[in-house]
JSON list of C-alpha atoms in Angstrom, two decimals:
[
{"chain": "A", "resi": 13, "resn": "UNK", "atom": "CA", "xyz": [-4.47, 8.99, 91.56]},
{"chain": "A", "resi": 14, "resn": "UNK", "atom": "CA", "xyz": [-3.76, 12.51, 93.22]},
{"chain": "A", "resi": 15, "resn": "UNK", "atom": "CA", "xyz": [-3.10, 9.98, 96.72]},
{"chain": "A", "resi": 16, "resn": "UNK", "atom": "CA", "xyz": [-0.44, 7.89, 94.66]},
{"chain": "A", "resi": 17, "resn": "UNK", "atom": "CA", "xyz": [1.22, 10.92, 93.68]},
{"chain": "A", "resi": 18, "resn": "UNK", "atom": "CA", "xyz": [1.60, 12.65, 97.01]},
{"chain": "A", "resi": 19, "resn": "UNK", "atom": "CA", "xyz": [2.68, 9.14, 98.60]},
{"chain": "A", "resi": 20, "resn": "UNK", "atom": "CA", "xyz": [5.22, 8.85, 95.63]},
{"chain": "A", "resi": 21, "resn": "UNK", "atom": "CA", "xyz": [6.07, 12.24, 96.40]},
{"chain": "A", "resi": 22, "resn": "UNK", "atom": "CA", "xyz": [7.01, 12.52, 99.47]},
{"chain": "A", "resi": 23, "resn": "UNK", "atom": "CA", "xyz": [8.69, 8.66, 99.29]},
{"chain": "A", "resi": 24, "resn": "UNK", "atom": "CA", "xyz": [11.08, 10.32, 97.14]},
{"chain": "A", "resi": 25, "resn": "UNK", "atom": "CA", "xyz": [11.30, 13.09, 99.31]},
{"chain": "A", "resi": 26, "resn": "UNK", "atom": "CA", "xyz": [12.26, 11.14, 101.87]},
{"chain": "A", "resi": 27, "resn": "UNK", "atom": "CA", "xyz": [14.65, 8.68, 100.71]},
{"chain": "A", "resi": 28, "resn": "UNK", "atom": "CA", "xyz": [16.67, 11.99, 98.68]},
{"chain": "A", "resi": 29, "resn": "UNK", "atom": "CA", "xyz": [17.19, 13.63, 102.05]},
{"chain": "A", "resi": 30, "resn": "UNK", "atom": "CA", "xyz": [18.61, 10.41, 103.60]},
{"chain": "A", "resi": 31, "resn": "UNK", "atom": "CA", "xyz": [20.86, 9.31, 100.65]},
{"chain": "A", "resi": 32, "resn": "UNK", "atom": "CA", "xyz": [22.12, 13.16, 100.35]},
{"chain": "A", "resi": 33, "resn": "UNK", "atom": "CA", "xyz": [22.63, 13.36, 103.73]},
{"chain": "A", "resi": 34, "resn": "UNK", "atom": "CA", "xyz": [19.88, 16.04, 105.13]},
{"chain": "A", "resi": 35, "resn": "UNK", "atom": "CA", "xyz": [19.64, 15.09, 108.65]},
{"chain": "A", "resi": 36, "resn": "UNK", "atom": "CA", "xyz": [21.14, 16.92, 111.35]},
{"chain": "A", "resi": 37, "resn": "UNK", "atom": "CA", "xyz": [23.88, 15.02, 112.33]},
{"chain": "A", "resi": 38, "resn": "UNK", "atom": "CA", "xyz": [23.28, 11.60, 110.86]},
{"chain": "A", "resi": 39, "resn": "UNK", "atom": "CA", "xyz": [24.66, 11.97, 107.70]},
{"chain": "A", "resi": 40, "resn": "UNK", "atom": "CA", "xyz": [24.95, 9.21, 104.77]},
{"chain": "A", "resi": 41, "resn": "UNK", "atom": "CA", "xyz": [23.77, 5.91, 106.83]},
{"chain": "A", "resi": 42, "resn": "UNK", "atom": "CA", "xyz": [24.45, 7.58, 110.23]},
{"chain": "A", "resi": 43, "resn": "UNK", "atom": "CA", "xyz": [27.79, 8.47, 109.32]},
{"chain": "A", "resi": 44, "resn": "UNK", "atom": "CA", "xyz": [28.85, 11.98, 110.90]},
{"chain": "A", "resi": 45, "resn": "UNK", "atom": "CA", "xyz": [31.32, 13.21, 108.74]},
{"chain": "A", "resi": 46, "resn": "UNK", "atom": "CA", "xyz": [32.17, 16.13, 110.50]},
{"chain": "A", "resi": 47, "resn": "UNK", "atom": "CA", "xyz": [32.53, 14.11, 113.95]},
{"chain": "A", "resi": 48, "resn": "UNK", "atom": "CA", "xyz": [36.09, 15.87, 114.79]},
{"chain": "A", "resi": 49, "resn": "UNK", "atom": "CA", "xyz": [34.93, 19.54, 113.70]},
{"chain": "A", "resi": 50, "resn": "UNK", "atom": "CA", "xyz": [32.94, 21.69, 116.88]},
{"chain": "A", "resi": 51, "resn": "UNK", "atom": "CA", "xyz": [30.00, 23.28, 116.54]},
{"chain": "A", "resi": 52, "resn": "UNK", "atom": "CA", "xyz": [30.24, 26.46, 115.36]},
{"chain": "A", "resi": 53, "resn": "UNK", "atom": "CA", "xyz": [34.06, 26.18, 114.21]},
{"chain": "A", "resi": 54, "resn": "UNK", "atom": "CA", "xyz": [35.31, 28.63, 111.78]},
{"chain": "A", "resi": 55, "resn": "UNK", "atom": "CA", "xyz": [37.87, 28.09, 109.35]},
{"chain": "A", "resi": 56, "resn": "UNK", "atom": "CA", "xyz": [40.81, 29.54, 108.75]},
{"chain": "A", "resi": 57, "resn": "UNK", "atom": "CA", "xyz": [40.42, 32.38, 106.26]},
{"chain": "A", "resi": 58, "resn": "UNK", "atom": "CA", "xyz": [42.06, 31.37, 102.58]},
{"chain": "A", "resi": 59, "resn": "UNK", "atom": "CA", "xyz": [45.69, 31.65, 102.17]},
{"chain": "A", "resi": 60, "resn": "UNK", "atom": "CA", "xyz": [46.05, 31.87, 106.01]},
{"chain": "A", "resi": 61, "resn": "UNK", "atom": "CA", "xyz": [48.59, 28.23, 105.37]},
{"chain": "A", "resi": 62, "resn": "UNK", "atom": "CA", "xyz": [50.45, 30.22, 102.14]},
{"chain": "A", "resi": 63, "resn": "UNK", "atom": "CA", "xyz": [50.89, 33.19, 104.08]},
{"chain": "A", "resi": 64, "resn": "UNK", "atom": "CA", "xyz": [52.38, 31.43, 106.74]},
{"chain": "A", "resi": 65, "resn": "UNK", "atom": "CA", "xyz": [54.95, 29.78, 104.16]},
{"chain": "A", "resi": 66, "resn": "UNK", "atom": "CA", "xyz": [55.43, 33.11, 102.21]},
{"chain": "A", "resi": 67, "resn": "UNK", "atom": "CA", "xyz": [56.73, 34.67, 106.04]},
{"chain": "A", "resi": 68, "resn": "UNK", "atom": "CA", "xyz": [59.16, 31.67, 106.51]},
{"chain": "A", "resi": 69, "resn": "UNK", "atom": "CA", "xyz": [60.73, 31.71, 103.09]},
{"chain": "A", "resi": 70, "resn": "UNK", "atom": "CA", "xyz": [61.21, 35.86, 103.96]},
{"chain": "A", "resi": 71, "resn": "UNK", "atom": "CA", "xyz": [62.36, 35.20, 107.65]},
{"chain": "A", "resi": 72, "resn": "UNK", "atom": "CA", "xyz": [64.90, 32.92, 105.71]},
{"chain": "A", "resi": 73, "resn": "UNK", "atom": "CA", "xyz": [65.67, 35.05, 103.03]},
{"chain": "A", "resi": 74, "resn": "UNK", "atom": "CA", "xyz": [66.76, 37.89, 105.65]},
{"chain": "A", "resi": 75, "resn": "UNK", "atom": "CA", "xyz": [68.57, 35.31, 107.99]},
{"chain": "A", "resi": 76, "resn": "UNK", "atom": "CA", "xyz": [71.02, 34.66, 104.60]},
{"chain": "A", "resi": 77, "resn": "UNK", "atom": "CA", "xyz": [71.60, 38.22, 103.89]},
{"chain": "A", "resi": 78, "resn": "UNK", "atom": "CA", "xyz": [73.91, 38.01, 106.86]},
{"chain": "A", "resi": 79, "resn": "UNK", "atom": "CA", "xyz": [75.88, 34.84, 106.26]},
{"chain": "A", "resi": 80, "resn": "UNK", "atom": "CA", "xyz": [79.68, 35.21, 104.54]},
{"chain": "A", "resi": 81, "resn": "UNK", "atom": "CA", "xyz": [80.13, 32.37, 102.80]},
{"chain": "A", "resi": 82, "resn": "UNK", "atom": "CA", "xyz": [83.21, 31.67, 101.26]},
{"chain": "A", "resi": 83, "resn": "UNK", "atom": "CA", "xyz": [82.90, 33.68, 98.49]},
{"chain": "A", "resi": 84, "resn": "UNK", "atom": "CA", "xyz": [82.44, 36.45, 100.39]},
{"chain": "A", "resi": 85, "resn": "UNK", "atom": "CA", "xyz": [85.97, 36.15, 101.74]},
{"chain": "A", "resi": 86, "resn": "UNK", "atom": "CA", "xyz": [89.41, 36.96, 98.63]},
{"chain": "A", "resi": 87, "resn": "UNK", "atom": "CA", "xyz": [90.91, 33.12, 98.52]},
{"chain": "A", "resi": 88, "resn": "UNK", "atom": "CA", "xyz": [91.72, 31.33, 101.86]},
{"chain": "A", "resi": 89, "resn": "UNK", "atom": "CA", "xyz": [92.46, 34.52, 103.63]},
{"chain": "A", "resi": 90, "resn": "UNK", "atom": "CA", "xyz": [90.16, 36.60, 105.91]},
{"chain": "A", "resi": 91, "resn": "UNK", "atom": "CA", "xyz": [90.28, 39.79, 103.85]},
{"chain": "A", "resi": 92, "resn": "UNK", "atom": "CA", "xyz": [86.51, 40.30, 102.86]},
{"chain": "A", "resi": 93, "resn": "UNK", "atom": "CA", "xyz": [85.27, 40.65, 98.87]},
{"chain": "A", "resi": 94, "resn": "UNK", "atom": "CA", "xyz": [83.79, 44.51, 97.82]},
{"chain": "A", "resi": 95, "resn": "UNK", "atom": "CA", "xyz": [80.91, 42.51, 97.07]},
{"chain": "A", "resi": 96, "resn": "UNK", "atom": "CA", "xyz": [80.70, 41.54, 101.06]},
{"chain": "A", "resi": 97, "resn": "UNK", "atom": "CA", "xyz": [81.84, 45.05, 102.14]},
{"chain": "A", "resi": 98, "resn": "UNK", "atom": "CA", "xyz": [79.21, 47.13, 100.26]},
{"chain": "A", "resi": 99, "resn": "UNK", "atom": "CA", "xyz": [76.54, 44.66, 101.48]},
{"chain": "A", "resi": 100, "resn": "UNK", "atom": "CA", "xyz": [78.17, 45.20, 104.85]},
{"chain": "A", "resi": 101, "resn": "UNK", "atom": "CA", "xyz": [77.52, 48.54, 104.47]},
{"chain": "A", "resi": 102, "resn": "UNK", "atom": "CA", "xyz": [73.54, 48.25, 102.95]},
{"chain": "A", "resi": 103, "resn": "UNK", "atom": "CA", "xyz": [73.05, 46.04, 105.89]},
{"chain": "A", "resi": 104, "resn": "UNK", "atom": "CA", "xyz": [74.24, 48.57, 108.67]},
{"chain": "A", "resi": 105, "resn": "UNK", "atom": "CA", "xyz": [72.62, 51.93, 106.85]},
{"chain": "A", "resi": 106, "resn": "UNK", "atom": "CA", "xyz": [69.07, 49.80, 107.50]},
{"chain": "A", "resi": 107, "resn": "UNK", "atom": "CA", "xyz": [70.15, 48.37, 110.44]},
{"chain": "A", "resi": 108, "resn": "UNK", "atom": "CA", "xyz": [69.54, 45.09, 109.18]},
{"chain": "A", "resi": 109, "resn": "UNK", "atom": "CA", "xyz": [73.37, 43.93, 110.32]},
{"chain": "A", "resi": 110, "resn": "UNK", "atom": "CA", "xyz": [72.29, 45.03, 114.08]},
{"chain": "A", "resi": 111, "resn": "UNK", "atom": "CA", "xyz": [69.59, 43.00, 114.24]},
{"chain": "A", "resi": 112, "resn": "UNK", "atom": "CA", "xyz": [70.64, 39.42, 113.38]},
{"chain": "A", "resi": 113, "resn": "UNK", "atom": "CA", "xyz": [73.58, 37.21, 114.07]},
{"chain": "A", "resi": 114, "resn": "UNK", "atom": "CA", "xyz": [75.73, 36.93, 111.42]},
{"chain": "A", "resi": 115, "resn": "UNK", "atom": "CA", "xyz": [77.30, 33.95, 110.24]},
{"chain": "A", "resi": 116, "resn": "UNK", "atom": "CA", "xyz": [80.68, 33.05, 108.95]},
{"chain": "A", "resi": 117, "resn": "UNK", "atom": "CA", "xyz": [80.85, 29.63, 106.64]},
{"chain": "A", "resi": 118, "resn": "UNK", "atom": "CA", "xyz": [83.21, 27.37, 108.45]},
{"chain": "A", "resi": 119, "resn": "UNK", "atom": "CA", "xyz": [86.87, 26.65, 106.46]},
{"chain": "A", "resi": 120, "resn": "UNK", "atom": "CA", "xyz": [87.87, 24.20, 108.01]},
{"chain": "A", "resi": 121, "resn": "UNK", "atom": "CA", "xyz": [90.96, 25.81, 109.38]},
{"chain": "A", "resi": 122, "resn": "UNK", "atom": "CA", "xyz": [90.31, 26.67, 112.94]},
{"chain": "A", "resi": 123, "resn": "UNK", "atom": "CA", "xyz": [92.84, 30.13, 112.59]},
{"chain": "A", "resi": 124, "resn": "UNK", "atom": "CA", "xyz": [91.48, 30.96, 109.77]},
{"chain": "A", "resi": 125, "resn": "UNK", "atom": "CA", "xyz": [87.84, 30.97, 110.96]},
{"chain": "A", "resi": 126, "resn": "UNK", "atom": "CA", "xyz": [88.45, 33.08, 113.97]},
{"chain": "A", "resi": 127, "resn": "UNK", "atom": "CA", "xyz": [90.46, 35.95, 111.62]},
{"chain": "A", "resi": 128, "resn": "UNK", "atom": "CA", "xyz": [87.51, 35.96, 109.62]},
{"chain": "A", "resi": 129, "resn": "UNK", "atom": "CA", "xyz": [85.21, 36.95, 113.15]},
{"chain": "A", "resi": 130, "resn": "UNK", "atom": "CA", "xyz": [87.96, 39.23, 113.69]},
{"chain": "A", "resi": 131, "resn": "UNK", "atom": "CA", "xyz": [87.87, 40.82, 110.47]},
{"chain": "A", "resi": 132, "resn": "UNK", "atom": "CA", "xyz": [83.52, 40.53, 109.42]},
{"chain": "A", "resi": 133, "resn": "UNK", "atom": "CA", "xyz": [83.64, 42.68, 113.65]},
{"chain": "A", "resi": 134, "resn": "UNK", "atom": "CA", "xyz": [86.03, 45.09, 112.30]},
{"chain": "A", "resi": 135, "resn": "UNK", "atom": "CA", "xyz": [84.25, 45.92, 109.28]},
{"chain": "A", "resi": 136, "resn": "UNK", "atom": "CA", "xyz": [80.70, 46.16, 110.56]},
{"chain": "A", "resi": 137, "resn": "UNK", "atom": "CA", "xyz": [82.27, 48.21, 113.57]},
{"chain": "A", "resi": 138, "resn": "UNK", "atom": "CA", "xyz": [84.38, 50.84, 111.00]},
{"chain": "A", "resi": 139, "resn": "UNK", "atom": "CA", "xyz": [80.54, 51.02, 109.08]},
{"chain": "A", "resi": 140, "resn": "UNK", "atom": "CA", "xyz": [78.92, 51.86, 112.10]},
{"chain": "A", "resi": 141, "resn": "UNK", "atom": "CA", "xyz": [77.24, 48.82, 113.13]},
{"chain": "A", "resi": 142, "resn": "UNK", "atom": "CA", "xyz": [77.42, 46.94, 116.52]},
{"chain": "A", "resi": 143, "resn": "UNK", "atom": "CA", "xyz": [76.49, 43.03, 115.64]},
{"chain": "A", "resi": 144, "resn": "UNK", "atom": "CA", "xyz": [74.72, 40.62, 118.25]},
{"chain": "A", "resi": 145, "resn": "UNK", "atom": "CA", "xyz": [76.85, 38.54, 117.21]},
{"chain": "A", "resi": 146, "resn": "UNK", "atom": "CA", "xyz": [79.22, 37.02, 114.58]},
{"chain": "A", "resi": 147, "resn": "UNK", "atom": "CA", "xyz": [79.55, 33.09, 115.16]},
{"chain": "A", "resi": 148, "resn": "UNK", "atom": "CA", "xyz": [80.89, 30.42, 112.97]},
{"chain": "A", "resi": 149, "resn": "UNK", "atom": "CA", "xyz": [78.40, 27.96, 111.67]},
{"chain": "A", "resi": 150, "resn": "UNK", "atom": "CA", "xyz": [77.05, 26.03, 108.72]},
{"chain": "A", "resi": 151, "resn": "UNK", "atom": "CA", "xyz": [74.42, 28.15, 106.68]},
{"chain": "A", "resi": 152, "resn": "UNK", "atom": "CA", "xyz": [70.72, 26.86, 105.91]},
{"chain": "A", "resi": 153, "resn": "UNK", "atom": "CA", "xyz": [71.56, 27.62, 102.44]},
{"chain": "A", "resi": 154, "resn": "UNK", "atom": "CA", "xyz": [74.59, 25.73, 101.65]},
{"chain": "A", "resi": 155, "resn": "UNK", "atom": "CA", "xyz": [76.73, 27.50, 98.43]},
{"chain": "A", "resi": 156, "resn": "UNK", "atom": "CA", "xyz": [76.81, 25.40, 95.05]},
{"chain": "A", "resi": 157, "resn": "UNK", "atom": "CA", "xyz": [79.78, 23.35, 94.74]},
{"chain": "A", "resi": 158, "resn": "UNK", "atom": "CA", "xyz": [81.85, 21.83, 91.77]},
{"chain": "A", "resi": 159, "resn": "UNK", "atom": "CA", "xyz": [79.98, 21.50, 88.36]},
{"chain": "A", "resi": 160, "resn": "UNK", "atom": "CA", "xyz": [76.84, 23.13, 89.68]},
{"chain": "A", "resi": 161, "resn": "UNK", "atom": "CA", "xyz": [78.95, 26.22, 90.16]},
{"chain": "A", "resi": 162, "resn": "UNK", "atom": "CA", "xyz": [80.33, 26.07, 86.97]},
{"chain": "A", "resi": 163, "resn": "UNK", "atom": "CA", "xyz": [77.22, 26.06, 85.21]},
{"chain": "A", "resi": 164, "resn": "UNK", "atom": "CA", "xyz": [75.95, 28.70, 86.85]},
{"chain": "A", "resi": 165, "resn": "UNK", "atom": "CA", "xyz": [78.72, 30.93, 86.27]},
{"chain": "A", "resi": 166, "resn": "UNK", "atom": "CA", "xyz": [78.48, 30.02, 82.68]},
{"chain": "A", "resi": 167, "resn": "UNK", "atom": "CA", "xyz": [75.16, 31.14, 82.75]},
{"chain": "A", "resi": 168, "resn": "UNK", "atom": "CA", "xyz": [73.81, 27.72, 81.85]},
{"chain": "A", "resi": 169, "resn": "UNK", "atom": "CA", "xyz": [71.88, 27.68, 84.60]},
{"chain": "A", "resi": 170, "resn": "UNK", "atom": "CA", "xyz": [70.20, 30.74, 84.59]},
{"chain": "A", "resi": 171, "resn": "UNK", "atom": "CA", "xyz": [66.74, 30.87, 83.73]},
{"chain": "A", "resi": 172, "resn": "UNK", "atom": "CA", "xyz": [67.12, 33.94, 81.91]},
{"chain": "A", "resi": 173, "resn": "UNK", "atom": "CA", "xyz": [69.75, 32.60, 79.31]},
{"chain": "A", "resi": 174, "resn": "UNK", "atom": "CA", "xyz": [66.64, 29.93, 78.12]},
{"chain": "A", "resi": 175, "resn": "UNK", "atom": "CA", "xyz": [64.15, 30.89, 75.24]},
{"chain": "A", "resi": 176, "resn": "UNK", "atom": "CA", "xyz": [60.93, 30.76, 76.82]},
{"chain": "A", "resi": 177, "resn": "UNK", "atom": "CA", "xyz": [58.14, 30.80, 73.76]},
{"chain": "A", "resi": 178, "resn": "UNK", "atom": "CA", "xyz": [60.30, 30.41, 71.12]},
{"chain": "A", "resi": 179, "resn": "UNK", "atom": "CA", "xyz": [63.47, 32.98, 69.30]},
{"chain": "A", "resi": 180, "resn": "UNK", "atom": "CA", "xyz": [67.18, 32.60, 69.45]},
{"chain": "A", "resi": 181, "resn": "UNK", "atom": "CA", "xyz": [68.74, 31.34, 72.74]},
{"chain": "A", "resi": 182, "resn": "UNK", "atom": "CA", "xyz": [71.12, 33.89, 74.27]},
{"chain": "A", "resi": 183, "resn": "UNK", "atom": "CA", "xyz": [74.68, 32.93, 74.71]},
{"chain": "A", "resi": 184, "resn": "UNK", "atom": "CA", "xyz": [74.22, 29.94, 74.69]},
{"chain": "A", "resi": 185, "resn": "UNK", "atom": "CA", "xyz": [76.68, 26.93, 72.56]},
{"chain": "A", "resi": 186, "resn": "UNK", "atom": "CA", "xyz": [74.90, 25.29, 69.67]},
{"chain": "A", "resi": 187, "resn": "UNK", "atom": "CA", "xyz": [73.52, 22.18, 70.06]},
{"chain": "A", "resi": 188, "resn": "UNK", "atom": "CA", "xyz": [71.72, 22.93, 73.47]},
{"chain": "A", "resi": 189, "resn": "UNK", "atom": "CA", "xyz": [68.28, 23.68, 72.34]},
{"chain": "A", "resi": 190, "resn": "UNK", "atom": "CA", "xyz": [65.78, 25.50, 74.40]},
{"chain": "A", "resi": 191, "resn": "UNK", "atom": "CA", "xyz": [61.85, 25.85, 75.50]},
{"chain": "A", "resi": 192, "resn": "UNK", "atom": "CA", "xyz": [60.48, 26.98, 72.13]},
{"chain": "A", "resi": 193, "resn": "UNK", "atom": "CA", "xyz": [64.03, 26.88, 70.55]},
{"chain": "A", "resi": 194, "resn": "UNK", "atom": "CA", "xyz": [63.80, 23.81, 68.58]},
{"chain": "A", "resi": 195, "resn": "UNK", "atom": "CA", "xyz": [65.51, 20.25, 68.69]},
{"chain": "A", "resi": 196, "resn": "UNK", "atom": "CA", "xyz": [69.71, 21.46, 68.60]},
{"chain": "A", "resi": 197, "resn": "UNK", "atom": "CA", "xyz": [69.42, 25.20, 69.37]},
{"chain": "A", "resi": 198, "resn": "UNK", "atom": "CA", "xyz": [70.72, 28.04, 66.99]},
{"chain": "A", "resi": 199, "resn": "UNK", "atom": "CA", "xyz": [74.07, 29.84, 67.00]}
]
């Protein structure tokens, strides 16, 4: 009997560690599943790939501090907004504006457009910055446009002007209900 058992024993043995996949390099039937990977590879260490993402959406993120779009600029003229001058002048106290190109939203109108170099030169010159370069060019981040604009400056499109987990929505029309708010919204 104590024969059977070791034979059954080590049967089982045997046929777990090929089924599992125990041998060196045979695997599951002979099938190396880690044909493509070298011996003694390491792997990248964890959130090596978000890291990587997390420094292109900042890289970004700084590139776009120095576009003008056409907000930046008061109606179809080349005179810049205060909001454009006193980042203008945040960008050149951490020398941020000497560093990268900056980058005018085209108009369409050809005169226009070159003021605008004209003027964005002047006023990071008279704030004490020397650009690389000013250039006219389409942004990465293209400005809202139309009824997306509108909604946003209404503040409907604001995350902020939701109720998350419930209570009143803020500023918000009745009839528009909100996460947690209900079905019509409150006044």
């Amino acid at each position: 009997m104590k024969n059977k058992t070791t034979l059954a024993a080590a049967w089982l043995i045997a046929g777990t560690c090929s089924i599992a996949g125990c041998a060196s390099r045979g695997g599951i039937f002979g099938v190396d599943r880690c044909a493509d990977i070298p011996a003694g590879a390491v792997p990248e260490p964890a959130g090596t790939k978000v890291c990587d993402w997390q420094t292109a959406q900042v890289s970004g993120a700084i590139e776009d501090q120095a576009v003008l779009y056409q907000s930046d600029f008061i109606g179809r003229t080349a005179r810049l907004s205060p909001a454009a001058l006193d980042r203008m002048s945040r960008h050149t106290q951490s020398n941020l504006a000497n560093v990268i190109p900056w980058v005018i939203e085209p108009s369409g109108d050809e005169a226009l457009d070159t003021a605008r170099v004209t003027a964005t030169i002047s006023a990071l010159s008279i704030r004490g910055g020397s650009p690389i370069g000013v250039q006219i060019a389409t942004p990465a981040a293209l400005g809202l446009s139309g009824p997306q604009a509108e909604r946003v400056a209404g503040g409907f499109g604001n995350i902020r002007n939701s109720s998350v987990g419930g209570g009143a929505p803020i500023a918000r029309p009745s009839g528009l209900g909100g996460f947690g708010g209900g079905f019509g919204g409150r006044p």
